[in-house]
Coordinates of C-alpha atoms and ligand atoms in Angstrom, one line a residue:
X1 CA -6.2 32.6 -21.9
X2 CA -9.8 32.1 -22.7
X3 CA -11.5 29.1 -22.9
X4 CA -14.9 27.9 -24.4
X5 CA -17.3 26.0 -21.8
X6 CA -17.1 22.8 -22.8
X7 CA -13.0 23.6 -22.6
X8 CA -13.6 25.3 -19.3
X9 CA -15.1 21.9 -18.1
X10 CA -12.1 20.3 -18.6
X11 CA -10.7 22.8 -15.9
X12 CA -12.9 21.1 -12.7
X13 CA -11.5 19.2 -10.3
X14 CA -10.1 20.8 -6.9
X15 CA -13.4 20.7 -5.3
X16 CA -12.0 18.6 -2.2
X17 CA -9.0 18.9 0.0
X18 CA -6.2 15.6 0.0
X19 CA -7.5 15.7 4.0
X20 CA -11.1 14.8 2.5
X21 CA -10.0 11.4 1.9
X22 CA -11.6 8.4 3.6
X23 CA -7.9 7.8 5.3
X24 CA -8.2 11.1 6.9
X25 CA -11.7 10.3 8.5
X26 CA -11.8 11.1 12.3
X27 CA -11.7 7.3 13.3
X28 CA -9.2 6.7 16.0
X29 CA -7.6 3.8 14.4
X30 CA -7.5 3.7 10.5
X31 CA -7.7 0.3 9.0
X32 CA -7.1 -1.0 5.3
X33 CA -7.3 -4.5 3.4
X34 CA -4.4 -5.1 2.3
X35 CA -2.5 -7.4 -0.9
X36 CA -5.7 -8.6 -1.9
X37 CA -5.2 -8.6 -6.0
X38 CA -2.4 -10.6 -5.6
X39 CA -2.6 -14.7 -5.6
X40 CA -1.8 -15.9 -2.0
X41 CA -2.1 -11.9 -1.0
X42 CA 0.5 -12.0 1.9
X43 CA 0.7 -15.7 2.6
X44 CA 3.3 -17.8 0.5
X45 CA 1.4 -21.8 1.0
X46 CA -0.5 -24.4 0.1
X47 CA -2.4 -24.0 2.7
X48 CA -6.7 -24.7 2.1
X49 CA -8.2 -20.9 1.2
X50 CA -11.1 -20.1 -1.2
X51 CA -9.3 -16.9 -2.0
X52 CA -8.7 -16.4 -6.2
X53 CA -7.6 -13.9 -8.3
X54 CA -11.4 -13.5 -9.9
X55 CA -12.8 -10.2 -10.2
X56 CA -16.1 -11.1 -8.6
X57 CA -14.0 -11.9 -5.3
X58 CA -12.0 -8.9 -5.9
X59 CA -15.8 -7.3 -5.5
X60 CA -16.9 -9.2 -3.2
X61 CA -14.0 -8.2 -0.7
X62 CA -13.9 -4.4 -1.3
X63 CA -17.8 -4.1 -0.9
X64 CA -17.5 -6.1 2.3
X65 CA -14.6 -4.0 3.4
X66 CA -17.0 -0.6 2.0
X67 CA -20.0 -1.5 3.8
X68 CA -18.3 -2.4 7.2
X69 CA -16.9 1.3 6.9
X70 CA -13.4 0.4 6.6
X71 CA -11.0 2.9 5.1
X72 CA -8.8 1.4 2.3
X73 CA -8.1 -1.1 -0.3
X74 CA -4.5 -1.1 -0.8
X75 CA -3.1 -3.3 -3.4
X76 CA 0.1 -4.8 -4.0
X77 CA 2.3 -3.5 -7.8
X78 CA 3.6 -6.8 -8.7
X79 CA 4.8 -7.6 -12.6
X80 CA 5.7 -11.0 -11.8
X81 CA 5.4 -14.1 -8.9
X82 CA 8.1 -15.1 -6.8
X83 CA 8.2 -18.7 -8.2
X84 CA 8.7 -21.3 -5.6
X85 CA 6.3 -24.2 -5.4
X86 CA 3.7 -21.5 -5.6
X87 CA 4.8 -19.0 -7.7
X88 CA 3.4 -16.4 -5.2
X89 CA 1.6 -13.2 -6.3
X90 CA 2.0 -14.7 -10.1
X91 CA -1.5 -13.9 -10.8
X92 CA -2.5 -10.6 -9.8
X93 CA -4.0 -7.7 -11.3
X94 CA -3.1 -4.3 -12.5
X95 CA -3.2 -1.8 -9.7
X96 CA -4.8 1.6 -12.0
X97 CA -7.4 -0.4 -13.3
X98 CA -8.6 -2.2 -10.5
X99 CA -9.0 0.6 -8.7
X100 CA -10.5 2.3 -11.1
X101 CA -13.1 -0.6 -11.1
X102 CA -13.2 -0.9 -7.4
X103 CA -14.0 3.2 -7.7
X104 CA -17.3 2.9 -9.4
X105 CA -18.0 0.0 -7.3
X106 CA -17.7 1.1 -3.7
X107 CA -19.2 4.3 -2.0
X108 CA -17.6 5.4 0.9
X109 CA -14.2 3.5 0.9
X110 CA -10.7 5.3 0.1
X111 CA -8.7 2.7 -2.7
X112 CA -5.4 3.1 -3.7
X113 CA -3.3 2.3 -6.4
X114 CA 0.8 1.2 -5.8
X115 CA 2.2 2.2 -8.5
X116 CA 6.1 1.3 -9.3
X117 CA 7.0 4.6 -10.8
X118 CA 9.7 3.2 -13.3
X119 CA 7.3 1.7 -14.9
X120 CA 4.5 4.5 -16.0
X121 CA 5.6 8.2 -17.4
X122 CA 4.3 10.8 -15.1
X123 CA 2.0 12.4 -17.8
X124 CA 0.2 8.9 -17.8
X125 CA 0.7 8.3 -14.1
X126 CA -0.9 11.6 -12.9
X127 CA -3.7 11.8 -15.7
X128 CA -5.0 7.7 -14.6
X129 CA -4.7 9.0 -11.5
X130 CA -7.1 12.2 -11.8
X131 CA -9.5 9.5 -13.9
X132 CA -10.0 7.6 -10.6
X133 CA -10.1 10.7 -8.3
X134 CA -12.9 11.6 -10.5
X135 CA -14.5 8.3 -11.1
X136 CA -14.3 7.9 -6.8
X137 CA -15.5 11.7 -6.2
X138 CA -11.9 12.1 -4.4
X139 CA -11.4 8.8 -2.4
X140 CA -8.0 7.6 -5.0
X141 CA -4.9 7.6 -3.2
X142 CA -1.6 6.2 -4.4
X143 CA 1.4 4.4 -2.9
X144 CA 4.2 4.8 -4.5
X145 CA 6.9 2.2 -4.8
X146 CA 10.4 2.4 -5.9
X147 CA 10.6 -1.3 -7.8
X148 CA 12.9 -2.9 -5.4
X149 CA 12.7 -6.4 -7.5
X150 CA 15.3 -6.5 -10.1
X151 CA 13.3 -9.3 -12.2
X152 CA 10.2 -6.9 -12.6
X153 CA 12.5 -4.2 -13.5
X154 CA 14.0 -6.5 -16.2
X155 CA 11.0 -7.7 -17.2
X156 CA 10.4 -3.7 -18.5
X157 CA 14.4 -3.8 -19.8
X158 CA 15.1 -1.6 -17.3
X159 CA 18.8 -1.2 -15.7
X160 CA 18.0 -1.4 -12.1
X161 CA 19.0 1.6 -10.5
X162 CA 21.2 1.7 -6.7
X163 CA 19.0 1.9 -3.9
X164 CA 19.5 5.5 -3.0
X165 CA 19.3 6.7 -6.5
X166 CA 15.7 5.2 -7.3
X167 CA 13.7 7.4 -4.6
X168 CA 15.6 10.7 -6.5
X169 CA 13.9 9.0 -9.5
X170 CA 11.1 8.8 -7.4
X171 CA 11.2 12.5 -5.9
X172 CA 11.4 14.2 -9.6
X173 CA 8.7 11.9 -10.7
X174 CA 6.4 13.1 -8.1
X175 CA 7.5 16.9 -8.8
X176 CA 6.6 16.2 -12.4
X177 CA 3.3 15.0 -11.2
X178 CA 2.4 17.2 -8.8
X179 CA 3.0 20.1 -11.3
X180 CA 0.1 18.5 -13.9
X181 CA -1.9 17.9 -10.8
X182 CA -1.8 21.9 -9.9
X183 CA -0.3 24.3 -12.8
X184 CA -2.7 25.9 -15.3
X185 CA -1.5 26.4 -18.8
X186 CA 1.5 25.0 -19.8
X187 CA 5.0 24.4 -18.3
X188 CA 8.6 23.0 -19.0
X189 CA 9.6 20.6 -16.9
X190 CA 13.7 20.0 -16.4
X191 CA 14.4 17.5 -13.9
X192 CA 18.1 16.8 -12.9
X193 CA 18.5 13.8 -14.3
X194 CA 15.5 12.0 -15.7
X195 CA 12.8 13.9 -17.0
X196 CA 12.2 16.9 -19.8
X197 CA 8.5 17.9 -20.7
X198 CA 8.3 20.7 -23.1
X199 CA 4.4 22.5 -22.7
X200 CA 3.3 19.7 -20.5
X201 CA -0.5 20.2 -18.8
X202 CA -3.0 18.3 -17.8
X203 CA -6.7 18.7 -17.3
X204 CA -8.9 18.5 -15.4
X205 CA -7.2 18.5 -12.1
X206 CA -8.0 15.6 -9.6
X207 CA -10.9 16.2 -7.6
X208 CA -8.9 16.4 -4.4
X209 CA -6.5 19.4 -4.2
X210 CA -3.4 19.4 -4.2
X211 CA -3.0 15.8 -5.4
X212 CA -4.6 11.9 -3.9
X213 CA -3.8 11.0 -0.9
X214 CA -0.5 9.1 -0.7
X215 CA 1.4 6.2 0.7
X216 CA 5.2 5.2 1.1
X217 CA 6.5 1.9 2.4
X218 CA 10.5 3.2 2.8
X219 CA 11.8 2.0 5.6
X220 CA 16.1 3.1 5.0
X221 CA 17.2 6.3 5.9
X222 CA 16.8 7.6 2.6
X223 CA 13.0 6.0 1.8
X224 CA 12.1 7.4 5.4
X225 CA 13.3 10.7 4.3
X226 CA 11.6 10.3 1.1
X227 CA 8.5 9.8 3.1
X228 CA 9.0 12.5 5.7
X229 CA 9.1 14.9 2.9
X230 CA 6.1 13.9 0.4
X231 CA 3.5 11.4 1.3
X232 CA 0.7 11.0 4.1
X233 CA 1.4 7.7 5.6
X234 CA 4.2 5.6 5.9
X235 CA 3.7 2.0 6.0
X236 CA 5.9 -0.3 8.4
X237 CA 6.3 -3.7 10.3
X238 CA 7.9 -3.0 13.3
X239 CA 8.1 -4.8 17.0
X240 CA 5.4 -2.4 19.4
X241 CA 8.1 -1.9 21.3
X242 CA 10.3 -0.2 18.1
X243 CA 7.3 1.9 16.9
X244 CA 7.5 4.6 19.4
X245 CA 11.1 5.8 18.4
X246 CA 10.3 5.4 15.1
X247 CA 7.1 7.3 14.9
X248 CA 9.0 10.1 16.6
X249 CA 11.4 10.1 14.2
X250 CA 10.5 10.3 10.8
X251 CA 7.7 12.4 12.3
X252 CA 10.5 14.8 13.6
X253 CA 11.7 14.8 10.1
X254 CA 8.6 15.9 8.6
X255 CA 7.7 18.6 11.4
X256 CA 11.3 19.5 11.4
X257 CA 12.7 19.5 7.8
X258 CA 9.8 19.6 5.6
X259 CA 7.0 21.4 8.0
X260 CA 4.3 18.9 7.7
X261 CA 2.8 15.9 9.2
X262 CA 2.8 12.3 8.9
X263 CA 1.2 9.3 10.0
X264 CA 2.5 5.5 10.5
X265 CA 0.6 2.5 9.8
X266 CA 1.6 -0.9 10.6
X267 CA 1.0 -4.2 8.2
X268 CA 0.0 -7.4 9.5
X269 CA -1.4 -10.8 8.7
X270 CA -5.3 -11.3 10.6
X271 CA -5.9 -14.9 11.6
X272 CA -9.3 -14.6 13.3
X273 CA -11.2 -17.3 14.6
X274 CA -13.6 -18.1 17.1
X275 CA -11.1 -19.8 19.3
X276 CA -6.9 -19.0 19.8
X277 CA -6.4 -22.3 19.5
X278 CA -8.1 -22.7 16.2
X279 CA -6.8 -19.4 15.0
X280 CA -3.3 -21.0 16.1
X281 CA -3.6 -24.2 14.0
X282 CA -4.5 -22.2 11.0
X283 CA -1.3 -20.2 11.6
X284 CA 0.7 -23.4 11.9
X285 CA -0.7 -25.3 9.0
X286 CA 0.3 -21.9 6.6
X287 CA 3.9 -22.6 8.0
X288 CA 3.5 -26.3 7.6
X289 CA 2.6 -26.1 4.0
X290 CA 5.0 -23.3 3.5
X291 CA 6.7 -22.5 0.0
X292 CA 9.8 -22.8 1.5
X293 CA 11.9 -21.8 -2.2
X294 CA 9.7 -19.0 -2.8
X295 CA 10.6 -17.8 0.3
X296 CA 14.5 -18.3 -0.3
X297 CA 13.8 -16.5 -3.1
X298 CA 12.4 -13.4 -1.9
X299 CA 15.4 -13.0 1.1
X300 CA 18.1 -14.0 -1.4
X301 CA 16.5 -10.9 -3.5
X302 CA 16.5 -8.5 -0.4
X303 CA 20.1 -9.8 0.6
X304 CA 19.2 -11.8 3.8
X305 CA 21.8 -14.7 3.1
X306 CA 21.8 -17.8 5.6
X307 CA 25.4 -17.2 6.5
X308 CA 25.0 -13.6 7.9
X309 CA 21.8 -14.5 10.1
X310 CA 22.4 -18.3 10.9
X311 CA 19.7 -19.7 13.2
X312 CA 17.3 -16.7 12.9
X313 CA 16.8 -17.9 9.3
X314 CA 13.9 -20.6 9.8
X315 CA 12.3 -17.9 11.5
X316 CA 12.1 -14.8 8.8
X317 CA 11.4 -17.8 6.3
X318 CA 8.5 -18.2 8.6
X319 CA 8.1 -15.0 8.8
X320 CA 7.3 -14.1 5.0
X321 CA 5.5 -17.6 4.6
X322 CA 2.8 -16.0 7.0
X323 CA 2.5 -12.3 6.6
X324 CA 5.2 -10.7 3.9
X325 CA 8.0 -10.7 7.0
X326 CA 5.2 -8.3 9.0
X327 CA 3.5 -9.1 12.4
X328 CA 0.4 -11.8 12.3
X329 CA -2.1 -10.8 14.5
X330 CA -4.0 -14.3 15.7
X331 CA -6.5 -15.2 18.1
X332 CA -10.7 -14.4 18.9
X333 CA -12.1 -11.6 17.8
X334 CA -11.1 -9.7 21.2
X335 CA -7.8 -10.6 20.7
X336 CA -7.5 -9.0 17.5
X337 CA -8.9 -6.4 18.2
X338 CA -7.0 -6.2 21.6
X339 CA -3.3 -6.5 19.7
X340 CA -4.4 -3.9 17.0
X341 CA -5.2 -1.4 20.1
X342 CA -1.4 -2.3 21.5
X343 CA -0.2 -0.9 17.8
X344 CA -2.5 2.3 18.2
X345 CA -1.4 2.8 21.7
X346 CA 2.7 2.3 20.2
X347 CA 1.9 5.2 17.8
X348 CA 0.6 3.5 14.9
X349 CA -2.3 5.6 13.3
X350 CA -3.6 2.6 11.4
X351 CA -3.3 -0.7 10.3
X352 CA -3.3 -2.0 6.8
X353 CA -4.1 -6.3 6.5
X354 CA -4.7 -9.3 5.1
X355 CA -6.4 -12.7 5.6
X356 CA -6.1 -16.4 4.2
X357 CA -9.7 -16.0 2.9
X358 CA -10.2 -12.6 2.1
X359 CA -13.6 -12.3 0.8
X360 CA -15.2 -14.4 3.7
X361 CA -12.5 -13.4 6.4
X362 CA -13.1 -9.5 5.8
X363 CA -16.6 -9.8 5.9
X364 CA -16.2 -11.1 9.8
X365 CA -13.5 -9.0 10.6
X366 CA -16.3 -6.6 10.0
X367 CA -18.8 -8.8 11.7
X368 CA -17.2 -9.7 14.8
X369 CA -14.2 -7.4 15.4
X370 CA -14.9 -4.0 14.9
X371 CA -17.9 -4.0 17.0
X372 CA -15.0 -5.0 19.9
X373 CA -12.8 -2.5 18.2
X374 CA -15.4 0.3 19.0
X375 CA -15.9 -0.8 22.3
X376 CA -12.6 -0.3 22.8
X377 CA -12.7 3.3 21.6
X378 CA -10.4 2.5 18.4
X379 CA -13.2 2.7 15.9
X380 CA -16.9 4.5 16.2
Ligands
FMN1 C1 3.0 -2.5 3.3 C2 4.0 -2.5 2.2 C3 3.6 -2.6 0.9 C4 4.5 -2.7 -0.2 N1 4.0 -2.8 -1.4 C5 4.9 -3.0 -2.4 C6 4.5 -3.3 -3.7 O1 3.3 -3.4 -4.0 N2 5.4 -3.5 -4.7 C7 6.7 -3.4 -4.5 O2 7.5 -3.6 -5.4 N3 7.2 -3.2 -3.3 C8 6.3 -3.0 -2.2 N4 6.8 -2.8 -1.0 C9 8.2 -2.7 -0.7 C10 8.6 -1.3 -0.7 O3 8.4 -0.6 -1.9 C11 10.1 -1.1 -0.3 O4 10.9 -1.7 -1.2 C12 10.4 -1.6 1.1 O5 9.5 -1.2 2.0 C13 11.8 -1.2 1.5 O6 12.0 0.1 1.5 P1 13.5 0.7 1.6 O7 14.3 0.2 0.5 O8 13.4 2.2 1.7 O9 14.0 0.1 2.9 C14 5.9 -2.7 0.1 C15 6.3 -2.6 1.4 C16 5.4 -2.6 2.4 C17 5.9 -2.5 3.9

């Protein structure tokens, strides 16, 4: 087939390799902000922030994050809050369009979008998503997220799916995209069970070749498989002494069954201050003015009933109060810096995070702990 130049433009793309991305970069220990279009980003509280949902914070944060040299913005896919006495992550913004925003905005920084893949057709998916690769000269990346929370997937009059059977969902989805993201000329597409394309193509191609940069945050067997076998980094909260073993394994998988590589990178909560003990009282205060029903809510959703785990209840509520049930990291600067080196030396190859504050608390994580970070050999 012959095409016309101004046809043939439509052809570009593939001028950049997926290992171009600003996640790849040779820094020793990746790190990303983390939940931050979401209201109360990773902390369900009354607690005193200055953090909103505005898009001139939204700015504010991933230029601060950009110009300290971090290496992702990585947002949370929510369609509706947990209610609660806070409603948390009620207000939040559309993941595709903030990043594409956040693209044009930023220069060096790799953004991603989390995208619940029942929710968007692949066609639409994988075209938005080569928009942003071209809008960010190949920094997009995308984490892609089953829809594990059966109100959102009502919200879209969706039947929720069984566990296993969403990631096969997922895995044609991503087939179906990563054929527009590669084939010339047109194709049918016959999935086993939920899609049919008849002549489906798509130009141009995404600037990076063969498709963003992604993210998975499957933590079963079968998500950890479903991460082994397609995306770049899996996303996990796990006890240091738990990440070895598991960083072996589903990098075994990858290396073993599906002859590529992958990375792990933790999630935490930062509470930074000048002193532990004032970084401690912040912690507690979160706790203290805890939405208690909104976290009952989220654990009666993932099936963590009060009968099955008795005392160690308060303590998971606790637990997704401050941090979305991952590690907080909390003390000076050095000791921030000093526990993200224990997750780098574990196995972790990066750490994605969030803050109370995030517009004023990223720009002195930037300040104050990554010049302690490269000290210590984890950044440079
Ligand atoms: C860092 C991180 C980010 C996540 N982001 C989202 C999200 O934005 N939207 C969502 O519905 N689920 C999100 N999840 C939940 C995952 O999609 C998934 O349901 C969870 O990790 C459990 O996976 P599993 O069912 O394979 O064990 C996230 C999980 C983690 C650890």
């Amino acid at each position: 087939m012959t095409y016309p130049a101004h046809v043939r433009d439509g052809l570009l793309g593939h001028t950049k390799r997926t290992t171009d991305n600003p996640v790849f970069s040779d820094q020793p220990f990746k790190l990303g902000v983390f939940s931050l279009n979401c209201s109360g980003g990773m902390i369900m509280s009354e607690a005193e922030t200055g953090f909103r949902i505005t898009w001139d914070q939204q700015l504010e944060i991933a230029r601060a994050a950009d110009r300290g040299g971090l290496d992702a913005l990585v947002p949370v896919g929510r369609w509706t809050g947990f209610r609660g006495d806070t409603n948390f992550n009620g207000v939040c913004f559309e993941t595709y369009t903030w990043a594409a925003g956040l693209a044009q905005a930023t220069e060096n920084i790799g953004i991603f979008t989390t995208t619940h893949v029942p929710t968007v057709h692949p066609i639409v998916a994988a075209k938005m998503a080569t928009t942003i690769d071209h809008i960010s000269n190949g920094r997009f990346g995308m984490n892609l997220v089953m829809g594990w929370f059966t109100p959102e997937m009502e919200m879209f009059g969706r039947k929720q799916l069984e566990h296993d059977k969403r990631y096969e969902y997922g895995q044609e989805w991503l087939d179906f995209a990563m054929r527009l993201w590669n084939e010339e000329g047109d194709f049918d597409f016959e999935g086993a069970e939920f899609f049919s394309s008849k002549g489906a193509h798509a130009y141009p191609k995404p600037i990076q070749a063969p498709r963003p940069a992604l993210l998975n945050a499957g933590a079963s067997p079968r998500g950890q498989q479903f991460s082994a076998k397609n995306v770049d980094i899996n996303l996990i909260a796990l006890p240091t002494e738990e990440v070895p073993d598991y960083v072996r394994s589903i990098k075994g998988t990858a290396q073993n069954e599906y002859d590529r590589d992958i990375d792990v990178w933790t999630y935490a909560l930062v509470i930074c201050r000048e002193t532990e003990a004032e970084a401690k009282r912040v912690q507690q205060d979160i706790i203290d003015k805890g939405d208690w029903p909104g976290a009952n809510i989220i654990m009666e959703t993932l099936g963590i009933e009060s009968q099955s785990f008795g005392t160690q209840i308060r303590e998971m509520q606790e637990r997704f109060i401050a941090g979305w049930g991952g590690p907080n990291i909390v003390g000076t600067p050095e000791q921030v810096a000093e526990q993200l080196g224990e997750y780098q030396e574990a196995g972790m190859a990066g750490a994605v995070f969030g803050f109370l504050d995030y517009a004023k608390e990223t720009q002195e994580f930037c300040d104050e702990v990554l010049p302690i970070m490269k000290k210590n050999g984890l950044r440079h």
